[in-house]
Coordinates of C-alpha atoms in Angstrom, one line a residue:
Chain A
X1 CA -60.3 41.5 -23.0
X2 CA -58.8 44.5 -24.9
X3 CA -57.0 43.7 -28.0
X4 CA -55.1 46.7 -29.4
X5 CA -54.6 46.3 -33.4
X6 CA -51.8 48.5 -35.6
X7 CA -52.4 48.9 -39.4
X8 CA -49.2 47.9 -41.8
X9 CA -46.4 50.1 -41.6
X10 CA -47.3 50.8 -37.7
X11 CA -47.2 47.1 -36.9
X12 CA -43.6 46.7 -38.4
X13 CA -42.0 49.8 -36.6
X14 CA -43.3 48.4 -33.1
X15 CA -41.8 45.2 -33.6
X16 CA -38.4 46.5 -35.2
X17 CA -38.4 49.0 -31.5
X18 CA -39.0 45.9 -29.5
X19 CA -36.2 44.1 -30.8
X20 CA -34.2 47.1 -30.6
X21 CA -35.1 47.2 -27.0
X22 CA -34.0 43.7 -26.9
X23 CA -30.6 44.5 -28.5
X24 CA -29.8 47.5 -26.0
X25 CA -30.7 45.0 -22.5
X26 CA -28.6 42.3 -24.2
X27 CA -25.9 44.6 -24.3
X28 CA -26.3 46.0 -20.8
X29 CA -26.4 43.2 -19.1
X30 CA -23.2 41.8 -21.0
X31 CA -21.9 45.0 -20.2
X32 CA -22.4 45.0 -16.3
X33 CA -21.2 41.6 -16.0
X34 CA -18.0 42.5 -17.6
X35 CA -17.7 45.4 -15.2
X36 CA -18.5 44.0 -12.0
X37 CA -16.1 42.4 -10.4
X38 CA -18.7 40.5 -8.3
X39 CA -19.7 38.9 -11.1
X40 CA -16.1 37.7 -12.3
X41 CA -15.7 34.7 -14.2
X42 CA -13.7 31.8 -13.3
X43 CA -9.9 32.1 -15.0
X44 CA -8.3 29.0 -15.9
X45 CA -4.7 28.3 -15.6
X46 CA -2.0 28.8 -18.2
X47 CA 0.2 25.4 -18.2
X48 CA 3.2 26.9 -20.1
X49 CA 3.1 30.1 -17.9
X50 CA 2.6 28.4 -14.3
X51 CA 5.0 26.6 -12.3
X52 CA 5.0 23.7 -9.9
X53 CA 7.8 23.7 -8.4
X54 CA 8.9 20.6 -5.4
X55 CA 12.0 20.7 -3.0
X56 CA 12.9 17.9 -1.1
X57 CA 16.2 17.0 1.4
X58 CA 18.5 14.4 -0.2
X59 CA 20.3 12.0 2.4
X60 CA 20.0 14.5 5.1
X61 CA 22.3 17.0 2.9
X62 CA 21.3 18.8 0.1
X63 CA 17.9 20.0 -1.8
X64 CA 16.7 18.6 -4.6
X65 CA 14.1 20.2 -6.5
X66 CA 11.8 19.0 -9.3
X67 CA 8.7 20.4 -10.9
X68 CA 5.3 19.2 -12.7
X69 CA 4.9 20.3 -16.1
X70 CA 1.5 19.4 -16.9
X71 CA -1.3 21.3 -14.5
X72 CA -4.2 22.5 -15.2
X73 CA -7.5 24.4 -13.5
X74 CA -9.7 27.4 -12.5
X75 CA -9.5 29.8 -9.9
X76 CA -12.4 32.4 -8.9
X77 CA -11.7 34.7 -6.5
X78 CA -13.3 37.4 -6.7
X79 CA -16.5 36.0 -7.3
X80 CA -19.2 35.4 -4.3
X81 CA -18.6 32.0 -4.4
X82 CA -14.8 31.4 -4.5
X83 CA -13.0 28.1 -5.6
X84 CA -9.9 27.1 -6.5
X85 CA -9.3 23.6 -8.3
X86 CA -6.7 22.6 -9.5
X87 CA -5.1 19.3 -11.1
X88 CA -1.3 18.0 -12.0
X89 CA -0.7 15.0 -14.1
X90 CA 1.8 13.1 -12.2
X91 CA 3.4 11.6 -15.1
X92 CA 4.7 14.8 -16.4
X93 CA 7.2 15.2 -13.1
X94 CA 10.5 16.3 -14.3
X95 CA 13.7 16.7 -12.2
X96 CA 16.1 16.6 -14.8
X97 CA 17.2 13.0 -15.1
X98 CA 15.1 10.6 -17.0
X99 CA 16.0 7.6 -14.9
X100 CA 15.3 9.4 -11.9
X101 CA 11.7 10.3 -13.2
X102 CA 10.8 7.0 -14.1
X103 CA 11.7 5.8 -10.2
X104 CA 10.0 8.3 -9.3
X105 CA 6.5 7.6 -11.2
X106 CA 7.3 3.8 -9.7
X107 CA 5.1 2.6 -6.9
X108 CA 8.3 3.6 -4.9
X109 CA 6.8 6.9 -4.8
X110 CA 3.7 8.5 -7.1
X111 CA 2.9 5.3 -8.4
X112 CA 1.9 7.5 -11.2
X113 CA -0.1 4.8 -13.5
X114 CA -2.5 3.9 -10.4
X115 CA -2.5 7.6 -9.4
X116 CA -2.3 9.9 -12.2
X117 CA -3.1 13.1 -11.3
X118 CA -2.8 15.3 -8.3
X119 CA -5.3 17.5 -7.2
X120 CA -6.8 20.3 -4.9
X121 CA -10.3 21.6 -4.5
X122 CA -11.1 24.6 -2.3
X123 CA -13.4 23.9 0.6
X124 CA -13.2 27.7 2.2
X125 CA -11.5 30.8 0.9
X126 CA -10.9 34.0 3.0
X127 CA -9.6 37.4 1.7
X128 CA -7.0 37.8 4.6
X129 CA -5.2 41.0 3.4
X130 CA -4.8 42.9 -0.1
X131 CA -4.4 40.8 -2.7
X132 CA -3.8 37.6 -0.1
X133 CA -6.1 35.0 0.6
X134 CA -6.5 31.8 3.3
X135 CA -7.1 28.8 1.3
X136 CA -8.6 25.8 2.8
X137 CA -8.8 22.5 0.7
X138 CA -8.2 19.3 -0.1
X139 CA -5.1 18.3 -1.6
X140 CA -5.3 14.2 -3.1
X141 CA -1.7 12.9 -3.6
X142 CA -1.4 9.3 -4.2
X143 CA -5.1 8.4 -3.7
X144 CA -4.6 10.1 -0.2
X145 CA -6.9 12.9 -0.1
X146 CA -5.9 15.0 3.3
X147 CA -7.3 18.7 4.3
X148 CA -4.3 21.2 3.7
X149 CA -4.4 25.1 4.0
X150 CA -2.4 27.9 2.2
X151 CA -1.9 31.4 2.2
X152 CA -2.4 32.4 -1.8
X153 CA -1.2 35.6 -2.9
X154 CA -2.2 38.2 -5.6
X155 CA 1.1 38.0 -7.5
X156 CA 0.2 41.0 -10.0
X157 CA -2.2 41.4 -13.3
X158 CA -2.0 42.6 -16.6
X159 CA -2.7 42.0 -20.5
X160 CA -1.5 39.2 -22.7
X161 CA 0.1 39.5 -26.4
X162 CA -3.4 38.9 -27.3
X163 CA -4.9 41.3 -25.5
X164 CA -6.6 39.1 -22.5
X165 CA -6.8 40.1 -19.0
X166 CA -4.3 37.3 -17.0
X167 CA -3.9 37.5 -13.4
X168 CA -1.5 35.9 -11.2
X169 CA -1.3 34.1 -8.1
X170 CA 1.7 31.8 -5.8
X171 CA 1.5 30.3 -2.7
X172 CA 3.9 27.7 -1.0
X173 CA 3.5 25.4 1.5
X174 CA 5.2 21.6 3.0
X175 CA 3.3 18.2 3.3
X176 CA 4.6 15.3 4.8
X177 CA 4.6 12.8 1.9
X178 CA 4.2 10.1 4.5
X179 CA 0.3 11.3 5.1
X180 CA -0.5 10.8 1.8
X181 CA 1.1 6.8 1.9
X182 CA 4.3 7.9 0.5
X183 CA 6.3 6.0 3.0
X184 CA 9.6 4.4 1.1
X185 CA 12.9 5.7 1.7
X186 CA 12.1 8.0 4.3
X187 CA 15.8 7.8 5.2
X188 CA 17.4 8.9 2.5
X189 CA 14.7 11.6 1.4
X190 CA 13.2 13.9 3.7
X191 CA 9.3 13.0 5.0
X192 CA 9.4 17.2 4.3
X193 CA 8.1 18.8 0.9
X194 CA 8.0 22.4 0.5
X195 CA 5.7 23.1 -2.9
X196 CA 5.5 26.0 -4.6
X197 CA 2.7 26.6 -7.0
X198 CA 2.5 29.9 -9.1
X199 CA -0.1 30.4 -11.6
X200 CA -0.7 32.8 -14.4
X201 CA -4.6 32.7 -15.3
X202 CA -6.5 33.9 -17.3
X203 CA -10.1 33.8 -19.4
X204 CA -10.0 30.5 -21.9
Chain B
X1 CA 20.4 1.4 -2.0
X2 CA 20.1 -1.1 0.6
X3 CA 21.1 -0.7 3.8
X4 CA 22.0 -3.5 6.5
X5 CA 18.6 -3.1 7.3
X6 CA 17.2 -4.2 4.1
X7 CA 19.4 -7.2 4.1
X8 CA 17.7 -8.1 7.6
X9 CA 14.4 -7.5 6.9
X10 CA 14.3 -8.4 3.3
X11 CA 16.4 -11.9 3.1
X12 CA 17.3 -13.1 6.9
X13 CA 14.2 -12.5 8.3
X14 CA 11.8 -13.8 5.3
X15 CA 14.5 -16.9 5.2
X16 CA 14.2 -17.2 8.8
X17 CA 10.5 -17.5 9.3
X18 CA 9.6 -19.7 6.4
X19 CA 12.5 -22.4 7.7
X20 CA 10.9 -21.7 11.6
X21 CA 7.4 -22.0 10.3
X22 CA 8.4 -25.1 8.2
X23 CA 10.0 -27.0 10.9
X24 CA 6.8 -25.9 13.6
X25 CA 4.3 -27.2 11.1
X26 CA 6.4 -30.3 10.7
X27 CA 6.7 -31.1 14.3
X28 CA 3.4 -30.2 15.5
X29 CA 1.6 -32.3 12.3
X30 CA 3.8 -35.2 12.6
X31 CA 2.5 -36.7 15.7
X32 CA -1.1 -36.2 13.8
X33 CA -0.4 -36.9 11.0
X34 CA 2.1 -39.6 10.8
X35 CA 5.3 -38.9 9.3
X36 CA 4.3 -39.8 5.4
X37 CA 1.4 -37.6 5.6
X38 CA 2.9 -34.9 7.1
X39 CA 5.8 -34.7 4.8
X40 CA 3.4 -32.7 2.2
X41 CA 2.2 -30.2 5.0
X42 CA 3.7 -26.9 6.0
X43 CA 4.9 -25.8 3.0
X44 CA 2.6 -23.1 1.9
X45 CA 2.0 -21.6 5.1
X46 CA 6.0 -21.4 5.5
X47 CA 6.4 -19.7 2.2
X48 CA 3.3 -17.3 3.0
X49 CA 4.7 -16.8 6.3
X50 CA 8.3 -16.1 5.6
X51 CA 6.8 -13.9 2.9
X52 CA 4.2 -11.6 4.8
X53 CA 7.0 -11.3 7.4
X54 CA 9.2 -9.6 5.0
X55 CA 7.2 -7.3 3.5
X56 CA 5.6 -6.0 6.8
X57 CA 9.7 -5.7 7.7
X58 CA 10.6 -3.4 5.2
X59 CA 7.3 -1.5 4.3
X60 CA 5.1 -1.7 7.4
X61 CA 1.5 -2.9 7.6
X62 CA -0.2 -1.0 4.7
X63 CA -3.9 -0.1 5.5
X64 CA -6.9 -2.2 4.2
X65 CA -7.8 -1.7 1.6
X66 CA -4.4 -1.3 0.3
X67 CA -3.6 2.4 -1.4
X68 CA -0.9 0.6 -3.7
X69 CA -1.9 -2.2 -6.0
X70 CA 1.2 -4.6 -5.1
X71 CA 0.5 -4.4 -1.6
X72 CA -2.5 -6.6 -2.2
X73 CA 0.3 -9.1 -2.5
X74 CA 0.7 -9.4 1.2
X75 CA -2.9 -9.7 1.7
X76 CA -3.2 -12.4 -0.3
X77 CA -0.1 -14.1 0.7
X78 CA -2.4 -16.1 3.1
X79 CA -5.4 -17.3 1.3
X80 CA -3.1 -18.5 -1.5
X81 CA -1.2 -20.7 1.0
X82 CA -4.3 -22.1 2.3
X83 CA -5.3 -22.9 -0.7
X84 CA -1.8 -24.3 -1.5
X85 CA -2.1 -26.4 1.3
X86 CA -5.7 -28.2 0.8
X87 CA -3.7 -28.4 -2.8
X88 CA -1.0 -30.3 -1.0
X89 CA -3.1 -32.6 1.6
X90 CA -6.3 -33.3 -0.6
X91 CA -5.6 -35.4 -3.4
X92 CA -7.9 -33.7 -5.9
X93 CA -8.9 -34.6 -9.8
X94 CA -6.3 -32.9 -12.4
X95 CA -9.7 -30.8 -13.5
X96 CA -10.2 -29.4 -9.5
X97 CA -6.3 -28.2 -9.6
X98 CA -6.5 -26.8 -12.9
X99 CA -9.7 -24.4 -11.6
X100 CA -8.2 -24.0 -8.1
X101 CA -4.7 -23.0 -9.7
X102 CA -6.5 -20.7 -12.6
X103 CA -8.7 -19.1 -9.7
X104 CA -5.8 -18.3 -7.5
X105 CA -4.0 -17.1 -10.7
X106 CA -6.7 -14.8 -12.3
X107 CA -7.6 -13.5 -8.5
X108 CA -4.0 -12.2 -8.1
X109 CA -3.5 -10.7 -11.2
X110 CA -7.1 -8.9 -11.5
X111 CA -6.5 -7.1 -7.8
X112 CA -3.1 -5.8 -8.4
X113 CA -3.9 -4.6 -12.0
X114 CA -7.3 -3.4 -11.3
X115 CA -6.6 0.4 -11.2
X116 CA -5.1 -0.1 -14.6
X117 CA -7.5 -2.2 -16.7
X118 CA -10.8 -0.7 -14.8
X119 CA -10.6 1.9 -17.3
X120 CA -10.9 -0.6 -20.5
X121 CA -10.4 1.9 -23.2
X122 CA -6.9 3.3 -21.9
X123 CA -5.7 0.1 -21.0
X124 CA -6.3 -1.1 -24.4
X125 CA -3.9 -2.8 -25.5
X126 CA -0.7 -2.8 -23.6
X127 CA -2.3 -3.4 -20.4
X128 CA -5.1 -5.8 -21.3
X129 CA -2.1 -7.8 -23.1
X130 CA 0.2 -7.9 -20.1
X131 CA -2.5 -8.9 -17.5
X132 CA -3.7 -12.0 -20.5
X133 CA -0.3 -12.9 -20.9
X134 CA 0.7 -13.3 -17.7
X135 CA -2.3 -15.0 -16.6
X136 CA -1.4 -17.8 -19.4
X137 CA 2.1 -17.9 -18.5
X138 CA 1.7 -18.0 -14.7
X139 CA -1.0 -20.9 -15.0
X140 CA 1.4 -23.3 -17.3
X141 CA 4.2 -21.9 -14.5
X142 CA 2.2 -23.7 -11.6
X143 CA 1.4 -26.7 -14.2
X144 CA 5.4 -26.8 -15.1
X145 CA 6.8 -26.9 -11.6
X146 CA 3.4 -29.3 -10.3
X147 CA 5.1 -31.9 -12.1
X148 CA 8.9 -31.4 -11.1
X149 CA 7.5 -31.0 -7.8
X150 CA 5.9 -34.6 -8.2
X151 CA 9.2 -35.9 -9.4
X152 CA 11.9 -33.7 -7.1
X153 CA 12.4 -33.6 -3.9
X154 CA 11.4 -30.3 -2.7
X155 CA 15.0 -28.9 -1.8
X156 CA 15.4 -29.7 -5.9
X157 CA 12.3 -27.9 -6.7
X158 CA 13.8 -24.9 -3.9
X159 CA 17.1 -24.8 -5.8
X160 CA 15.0 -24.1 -9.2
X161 CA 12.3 -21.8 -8.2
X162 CA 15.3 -19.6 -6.7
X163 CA 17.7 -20.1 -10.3
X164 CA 14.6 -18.2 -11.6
X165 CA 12.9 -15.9 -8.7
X166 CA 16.7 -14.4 -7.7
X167 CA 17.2 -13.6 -11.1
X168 CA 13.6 -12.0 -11.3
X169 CA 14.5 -9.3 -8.3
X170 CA 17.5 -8.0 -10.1
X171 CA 15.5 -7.7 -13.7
X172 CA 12.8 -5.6 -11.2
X173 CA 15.7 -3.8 -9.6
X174 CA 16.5 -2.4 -13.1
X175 CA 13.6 -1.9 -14.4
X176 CA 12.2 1.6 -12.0
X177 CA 10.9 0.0 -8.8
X178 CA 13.1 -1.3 -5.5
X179 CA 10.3 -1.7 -4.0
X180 CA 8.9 -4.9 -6.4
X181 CA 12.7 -5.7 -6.6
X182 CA 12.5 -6.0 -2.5
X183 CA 9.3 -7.8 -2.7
X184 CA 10.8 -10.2 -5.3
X185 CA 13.7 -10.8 -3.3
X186 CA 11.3 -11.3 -0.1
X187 CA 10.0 -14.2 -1.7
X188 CA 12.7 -15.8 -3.2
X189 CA 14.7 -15.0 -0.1
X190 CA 11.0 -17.3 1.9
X191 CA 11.3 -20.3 -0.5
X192 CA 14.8 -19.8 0.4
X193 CA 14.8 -20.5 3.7
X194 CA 11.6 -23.1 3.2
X195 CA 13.9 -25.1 0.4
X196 CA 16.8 -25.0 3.2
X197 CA 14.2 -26.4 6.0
X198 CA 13.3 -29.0 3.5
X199 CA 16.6 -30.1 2.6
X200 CA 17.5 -30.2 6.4
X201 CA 14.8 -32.6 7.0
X202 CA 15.6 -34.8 4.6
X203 CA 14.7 -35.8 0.9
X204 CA 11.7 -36.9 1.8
X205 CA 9.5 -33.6 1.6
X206 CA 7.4 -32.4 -1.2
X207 CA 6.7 -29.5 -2.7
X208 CA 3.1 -29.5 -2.9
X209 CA 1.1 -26.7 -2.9
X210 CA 4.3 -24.8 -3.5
X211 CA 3.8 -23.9 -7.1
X212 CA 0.4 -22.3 -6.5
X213 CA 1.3 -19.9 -4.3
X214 CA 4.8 -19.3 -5.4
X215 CA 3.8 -18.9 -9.3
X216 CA 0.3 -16.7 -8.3
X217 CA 2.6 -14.0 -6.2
X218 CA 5.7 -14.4 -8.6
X219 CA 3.4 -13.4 -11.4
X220 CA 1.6 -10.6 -9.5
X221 CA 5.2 -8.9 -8.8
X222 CA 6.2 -9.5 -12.2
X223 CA 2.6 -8.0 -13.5
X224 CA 3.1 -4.8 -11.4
X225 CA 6.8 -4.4 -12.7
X226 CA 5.1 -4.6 -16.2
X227 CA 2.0 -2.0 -15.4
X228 CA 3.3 0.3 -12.5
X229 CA 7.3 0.3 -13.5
X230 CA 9.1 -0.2 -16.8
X231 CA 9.3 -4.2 -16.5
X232 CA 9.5 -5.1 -20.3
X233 CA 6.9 -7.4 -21.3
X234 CA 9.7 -9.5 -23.1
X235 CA 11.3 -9.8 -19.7
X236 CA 8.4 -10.7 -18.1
X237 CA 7.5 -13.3 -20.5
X238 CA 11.2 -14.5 -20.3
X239 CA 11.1 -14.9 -16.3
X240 CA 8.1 -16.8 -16.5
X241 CA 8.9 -19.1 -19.2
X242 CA 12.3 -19.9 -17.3
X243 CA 11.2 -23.2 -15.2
X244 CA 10.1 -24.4 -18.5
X245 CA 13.1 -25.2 -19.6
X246 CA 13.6 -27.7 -16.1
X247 CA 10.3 -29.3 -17.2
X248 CA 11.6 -29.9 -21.4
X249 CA 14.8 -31.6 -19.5
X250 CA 12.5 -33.6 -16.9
X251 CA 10.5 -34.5 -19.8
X252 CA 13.9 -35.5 -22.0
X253 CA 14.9 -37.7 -19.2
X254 CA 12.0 -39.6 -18.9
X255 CA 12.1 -40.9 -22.3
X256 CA 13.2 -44.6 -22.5
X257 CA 16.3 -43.8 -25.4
X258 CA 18.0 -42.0 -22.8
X259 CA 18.1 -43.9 -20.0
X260 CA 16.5 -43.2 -16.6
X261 CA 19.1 -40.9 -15.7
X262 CA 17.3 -38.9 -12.9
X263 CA 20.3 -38.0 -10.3
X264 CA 22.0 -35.2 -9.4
X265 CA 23.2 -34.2 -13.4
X266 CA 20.1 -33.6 -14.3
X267 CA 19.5 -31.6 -11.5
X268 CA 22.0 -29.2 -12.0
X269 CA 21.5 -28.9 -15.8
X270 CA 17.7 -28.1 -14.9
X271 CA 18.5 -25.6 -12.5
X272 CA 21.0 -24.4 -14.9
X273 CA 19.2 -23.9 -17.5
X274 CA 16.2 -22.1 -15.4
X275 CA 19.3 -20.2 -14.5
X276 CA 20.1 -19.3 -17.6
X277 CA 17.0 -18.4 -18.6
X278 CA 16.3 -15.5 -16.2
X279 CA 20.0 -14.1 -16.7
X280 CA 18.8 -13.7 -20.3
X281 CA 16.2 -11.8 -18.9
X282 CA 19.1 -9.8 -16.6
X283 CA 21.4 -9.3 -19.6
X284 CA 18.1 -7.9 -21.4
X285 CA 17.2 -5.3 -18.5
X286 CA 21.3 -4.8 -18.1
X287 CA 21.9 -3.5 -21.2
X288 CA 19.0 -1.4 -21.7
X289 CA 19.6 -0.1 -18.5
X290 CA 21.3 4.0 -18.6
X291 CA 21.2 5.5 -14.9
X292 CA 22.3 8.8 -16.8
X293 CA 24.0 9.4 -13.4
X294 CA 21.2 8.7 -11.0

């Protein structure tokens, strides 16, 4: 076995180049994961920046709309493994009339105490054009989980006030509140909801 | 908004099939049974009948398990009235009805507020309180109206359970939820129409049986008003303590210093006062009511 000694002084500069070494392939490697856009982190969603917006056909006449305030997740899309999840507390529905919110939250509709959030995981995503994507996944609404797909779109991307990359992304799309057990006054309201989700994201 | 649908489905046709179902179980038991015997029979299944009917009316079958807590309700419907009705034909020890009553009671109310207290720590304390008090109130309900029913006939013991359960639908009306208002008004709308069948018979019936399966689903709509909508506890506590009142009057005439006064006056005043009662409730949900236009 060969065993190669240093003497004092020589001893202490080999380790100090070591850890130097050490320092420089730290920094590389932080480096090229910044740069690499296959190696892009997961962005999470901006509440006060993002909108969940609902839109749904009054008595056969009009539109009314409505919109979550509270949502919340993490999108990776450029990644090698995309997902998208995303979830909305379903107590913080607001349509602009307190009395009308709290029948809504009811178990007339979101029964929002037994079901309080609503949520989407990615199963499949698919670059489909520049800055577009084919989303598959599963959407739970009202304990109902049901496979839905959307077309998500690259909405632009840019810096913050403080300086952090944010990207964002919109899609819309219409369920049929019945399939998710939401049955009750299918007359008066429409069994037709077109959401529209748009998200500013960006690194927590 | 209810339509002349709802009306249908929600009061003729739950009124309809507990007064059919009454008067089947009458006719086919009485050649069995004799007529005395089968004066307690029927009831139960009526109510349960006239009651499932309804709700599958106006909401549809829901899937099993249910996806909505208060649609265990209709589930349930059933096994309550047959154990309503061995209540009513088997003449069990006080100690077997208090269990069979408390079992019914606590089985209701733990599988409609299930998704709510599961989680301990966030149910802690308003929902933890509303499931104990209601299970205490809804067990002395079914004690209350066990003896009136023992006393009344059972078109007397109709006329108060629906001063109370009518009452009950409006306060759920206003307080977020048609849909437990509905199912309210389903089952006042079935003792309704098994109260009518009685009366049409004759005085003779009784209402046993009645009070188990009446007080266990009254108390699982009024629980689900209290966890699920904005039912006030207050309000809740108020509808249940209602037929109390009949029983401190039934208790009042029974005492020696004021006679044995037992007719039709104190019938009324009972039913009156269960009446009263629940409006306090209404009044209570009325006023703090504010559609802001909705």
């Amino acid at each position: 076995m060969l065993a190669i000694t240093f003497p004092g002084k020589m001893k202490e500069a080999v380790m100090m180049g070591r850890l130097g070494a050490g320092v420089v392939l730290v920094g590389f490697l932080l480096l090229s994961r910044g740069a690499s856009p296959a190696r892009a982190e997961a962005v999470s969603v901006d509440a006060v920046h993002s909108s969940v917006l609902f839109r749904i056909k009054h008595l056969n006449t009009s539109h009314a709309w409505g919109r979550f305030n509270d949502v919340a997740g993490k999108l990776n899309l450029d990644d090698g493994n995309p997902a998208v999840e995303v979830q909305i507390k379903t107590a913080s529905i607001d349509t602009g009339n307190p009395k009308r919110e709290e029948h809504l939250k009811s178990p007339d509709f979101f029964n929002a105490k037994q079901f309080p959030a609503i949520t989407f995981r990615s199963t499949r995503i698919q670059k489909s054009g520049d800055g577009k994507y084919a989303v598959d996944g599963k959407l739970t609404l009202h304990g109902v989980e049901k496979p839905i797909h959307v077309e998500l779109t690259r909405t632009g991307a840019g810096k913050n006030q403080q300086g952090t990359s944010i990207v964002g992304y919109e899609t819309n799309f219409i369920i049929k509140r019945s399939d998710f057990g939401m049955k009750y006054l299918l007359e008066g309201l429409s069994d037709d909801v077109l959401l529209i989700v748009s998200l500013e994201c960006g690194a927590k | 908004m209810f339509t002349l649908g709802d009306l249908w489905a929600g009061i003729a046709l739950p009124l309809g099939l507990a007064a059919a179902g009454l008067l089947a179980a009458r006719w086919l038991t009485r050649h069995r049974l004799g007529a005395r015997a089968s004066r307690s029979w029927g009831g139960p299944l009526a109510v349960a009948l006239g009651f499932a009917g309804g709700i599958w009316a106006l909401f549809g079958w829901p899937g099993f398990p249910p996806l909505d807590a208060n649609d265990w309700l209709l589930f349930l419907a059933l096994p309550l009235s047959l154990l309503g009705t061995l209540d009513a034909s088997a003449r069990l020890p006080m100690q077997v009805r208090l269990a069979a009553s408390t079992v019914a009671v606590v089985g209701v109310l733990l599988l409609v507020s299930w998704p709510v207290i599961k989680d301990f720590e966030s149910s802690w304390p308003d929902g933890t309180r509303a499931v104990a008090v209601t299970c205490a109130l809804s067990i002395a309900w079914i004690f209350s109206l066990d003896e009136l029913a023992a006393r009344r006939s059972a078109a007397g013991v109709g006329a108060l359970l629906l001063a109370t359960l009518a009452p009950a639908a409006a306060v759920l009306a206003l307080s977020g939820s048609q849909r437990l208002a509905q199912t309210s008004g389903v089952l006042a709308a079935a003792v309704g129409g098994w109260a009518l069948a009685e009366y049409a018979l004759g005085a003779a019936g009784v209402a046993a049986g009645i009070p188990l399966i009446v007080g266990s689903l009254h108390g699982g709509v009024l629980l689900c008003g209290t966890l699920y909508a904005s039912l006030s506890l207050g309000n809740l506590a108020l509808l249940l303590a209602a037929v109390h009142a009949a029983w401190l009057v039934q208790r009042w005439v029974g005492q020696p210093w004021v006679g044995r006064q037992r007719g039709i006056l104190s019938a009324v005043v009972q039913a009156a006062l269960v009446a009263a009662v629940s409006c306090w409730a209404l009044a209570r949900a009325w006023l703090a009511f504010d559609a802001g236009g909705y």
